[in-house]
Coordinates of N, CA and C in Angstrom, one line a residue:
M1 N 25.6 86.8 95.0 CA 26.6 87.0 93.9 C 27.7 87.9 94.5
E2 N 28.9 87.6 94.2 CA 30.0 88.4 94.7 C 30.2 89.7 93.9
P3 N 30.8 90.7 94.6 CA 30.9 92.0 93.9 C 31.7 91.9 92.5
A4 N 32.7 91.1 92.5 CA 33.4 90.9 91.2 C 32.5 90.3 90.1
Q5 N 31.7 89.4 90.5 CA 30.8 88.8 89.5 C 29.7 89.8 89.1
L6 N 29.3 90.6 90.0 CA 28.3 91.6 89.7 C 28.8 92.6 88.7
V7 N 30.0 93.0 89.0 CA 30.7 94.0 88.1 C 30.9 93.4 86.7
A8 N 31.3 92.2 86.6 CA 31.5 91.5 85.3 C 30.2 91.4 84.6
A9 N 29.1 91.1 85.3 CA 27.8 90.9 84.6 C 27.4 92.3 84.1
R10 N 27.6 93.4 84.8 CA 27.2 94.7 84.3 C 28.0 95.1 83.1
I11 N 29.3 94.8 83.2 CA 30.2 95.2 82.0 C 29.7 94.4 80.8
R12 N 29.4 93.1 80.9 CA 29.0 92.4 79.8 C 27.7 92.9 79.2
R13 N 26.8 93.3 80.1 CA 25.5 93.9 79.7 C 25.7 95.2 79.0
L14 N 26.5 96.0 79.5 CA 26.8 97.4 78.8 C 27.6 97.3 77.5
A15 N 28.4 96.2 77.4 CA 29.2 96.1 76.2 C 28.5 95.4 75.1
D16 N 27.3 94.9 75.3 CA 26.5 94.1 74.3 C 26.0 95.1 73.3
P17 N 26.3 95.0 72.0 CA 25.9 96.0 71.0 C 24.4 95.7 70.5
R18 N 23.9 94.5 70.8 CA 22.6 94.2 70.2 C 21.5 95.2 70.6
P19 N 21.3 95.6 71.9 CA 20.3 96.6 72.1 C 20.5 97.9 71.4
A20 N 21.7 98.4 71.3 CA 21.9 99.6 70.5 C 21.6 99.5 69.1
L21 N 21.9 98.4 68.5 CA 21.6 98.1 67.1 C 20.1 98.0 66.9
A22 N 19.4 97.3 67.7 CA 18.0 97.2 67.6 C 17.3 98.5 67.8
V23 N 17.6 99.3 68.8 CA 17.0 100.6 69.1 C 17.3 101.6 68.0
G24 N 18.5 101.6 67.6 CA 18.9 102.6 66.5 C 18.2 102.3 65.2
T25 N 18.1 101.0 64.8 CA 17.4 100.7 63.6 C 15.9 100.9 63.7
G26 N 15.4 100.6 64.9 CA 14.0 100.8 65.1 C 13.6 102.3 65.1
L27 N 14.5 103.2 65.6 CA 14.2 104.6 65.5 C 14.3 105.1 64.1
W28 N 15.2 104.5 63.2 CA 15.2 104.9 61.8 C 14.0 104.5 61.1
V29 N 13.4 103.3 61.5 CA 12.2 102.8 60.9 C 11.0 103.8 61.3
V30 N 11.0 104.2 62.5 CA 9.9 105.1 63.0 C 10.1 106.4 62.2
A31 N 11.3 106.9 62.1 CA 11.5 108.2 61.4 C 11.1 108.1 59.9
T32 N 11.4 106.9 59.3 CA 11.0 106.7 57.9 C 9.5 106.8 57.8
V33 N 8.8 106.1 58.7 CA 7.3 106.1 58.6 C 6.8 107.5 58.8
V34 N 7.3 108.3 59.8 CA 6.9 109.6 60.1 C 7.1 110.5 58.9
V35 N 8.3 110.4 58.3 CA 8.6 111.3 57.1 C 7.7 110.9 55.9
A36 N 7.4 109.6 55.7 CA 6.6 109.2 54.6 C 5.2 109.6 54.8
V37 N 4.7 109.7 56.0 CA 3.3 110.1 56.3 C 3.2 111.6 56.3
V38 N 4.1 112.3 57.0 CA 3.9 113.7 57.3 C 4.8 114.6 56.3
G39 N 5.9 114.0 55.8 CA 6.9 114.6 55.1 C 6.7 116.0 54.5
G40 N 5.7 116.2 53.7 CA 5.5 117.5 53.0 C 6.7 117.8 52.0
E41 N 7.2 119.0 52.1 CA 8.2 119.5 51.1 C 9.5 118.8 51.4
L42 N 9.8 118.4 52.6 CA 11.1 117.8 52.9 C 11.2 116.3 52.6
R43 N 10.1 115.7 52.2 CA 10.1 114.3 52.0 C 11.2 113.8 51.0
D44 N 11.4 114.5 49.9 CA 12.4 114.1 48.9 C 13.8 114.1 49.4
D45 N 14.1 115.1 50.4 CA 15.4 115.2 50.9 C 15.7 114.3 52.1
V46 N 14.7 114.1 52.9 CA 14.9 113.4 54.2 C 14.7 111.9 54.1
L47 N 13.8 111.4 53.2 CA 13.5 110.0 53.1 C 14.7 109.2 52.7
P48 N 15.5 109.6 51.8 CA 16.7 108.8 51.5 C 17.7 108.7 52.7
V49 N 17.7 109.7 53.6 CA 18.6 109.6 54.8 C 18.0 108.6 55.7
C50 N 16.7 108.6 55.9 CA 16.1 107.6 56.8 C 16.3 106.2 56.3
V51 N 16.1 106.0 55.0 CA 16.4 104.6 54.4 C 17.8 104.2 54.6
A52 N 18.7 105.2 54.4 CA 20.2 104.8 54.6 C 20.4 104.5 56.0
G53 N 19.8 105.1 57.0 CA 19.9 104.8 58.4 C 19.5 103.3 58.7
I54 N 18.4 102.9 58.1 CA 17.9 101.5 58.2 C 18.9 100.6 57.6
V55 N 19.4 100.9 56.4 CA 20.4 100.0 55.8 C 21.6 99.9 56.6
V56 N 22.2 101.0 57.1 CA 23.4 100.9 57.9 C 23.1 100.1 59.2
G57 N 22.0 100.2 59.8 CA 21.6 99.5 61.0 C 21.6 98.0 60.7
L58 N 21.0 97.6 59.6 CA 20.9 96.2 59.2 C 22.3 95.7 58.8
L59 N 23.1 96.5 58.2 CA 24.5 96.0 57.9 C 25.3 95.8 59.1
G60 N 25.1 96.7 60.1 CA 25.9 96.6 61.4 C 25.4 95.4 62.1
T61 N 24.1 95.1 62.1 CA 23.6 93.9 62.7 C 24.2 92.6 62.0
A62 N 24.2 92.6 60.7 CA 24.7 91.5 60.0 C 26.2 91.3 60.3
L63 N 27.0 92.4 60.3 CA 28.4 92.3 60.6 C 28.6 91.7 62.0
F64 N 27.9 92.2 63.0 CA 28.0 91.7 64.3 C 27.7 90.2 64.4
L65 N 26.6 89.8 63.7 CA 26.3 88.4 63.7 C 27.3 87.5 63.1
L66 N 27.9 88.0 62.0 CA 29.0 87.2 61.3 C 30.2 87.1 62.2
Q67 N 30.6 88.2 62.8 CA 31.8 88.2 63.7 C 31.5 87.3 64.9
R68 N 30.3 87.3 65.4 CA 30.0 86.5 66.6 C 30.1 85.0 66.2
R69 N 29.5 84.7 65.0 CA 29.6 83.3 64.6 C 31.0 82.8 64.4
A70 N 31.8 83.7 63.8 CA 33.3 83.4 63.6 C 34.0 83.2 64.9
A71 N 33.6 84.1 65.9 CA 34.3 83.9 67.2 C 33.9 82.6 67.9
R72 N 32.6 82.2 67.7 CA 32.2 81.0 68.4 C 32.8 79.8 67.7
R73 N 33.1 79.9 66.4 CA 33.8 78.8 65.7 C 35.2 78.7 66.0
G74 N 35.8 79.8 66.4 CA 37.2 79.9 66.7 C 38.1 80.3 65.6
D75 N 37.5 81.0 64.6 CA 38.3 81.5 63.5 C 39.4 82.4 63.9
R76 N 40.5 82.4 63.2 CA 41.7 83.1 63.6 C 41.4 84.6 63.5
G77 N 40.7 85.2 62.5 CA 40.6 86.6 62.4 C 39.4 87.2 63.1
A78 N 38.7 86.4 63.9 CA 37.5 86.8 64.6 C 37.8 87.7 65.8
Q79 N 36.8 88.6 66.1 CA 36.9 89.4 67.3 C 36.8 88.5 68.5
V80 N 37.3 89.1 69.6 CA 37.3 88.4 70.9 C 36.2 89.0 71.8
G81 N 35.5 88.1 72.5 CA 34.5 88.6 73.5 C 33.1 88.8 72.9
L82 N 32.7 88.1 71.8 CA 31.4 88.3 71.2 C 30.5 87.1 71.5
D83 N 30.7 86.5 72.7 CA 29.9 85.3 73.0 C 28.4 85.6 73.0

């Protein structure tokens, strides 16, 4: 593989938001389980924040998937580079 192709492959891999979305949402799920099990006095304050983190992660994933589908269809308002 030529150096230019190697650099392009690395840039594509680093620019892909799917791993960040999956890891971030997964960490919020783990935090929610930990708070639900161990929570104690802070459970009422912290649990809604954890659930909101999961919801935001799922919304981000849905938005990415919708934009990628629009980009693949060639829609005019779609983002570029979401192959």
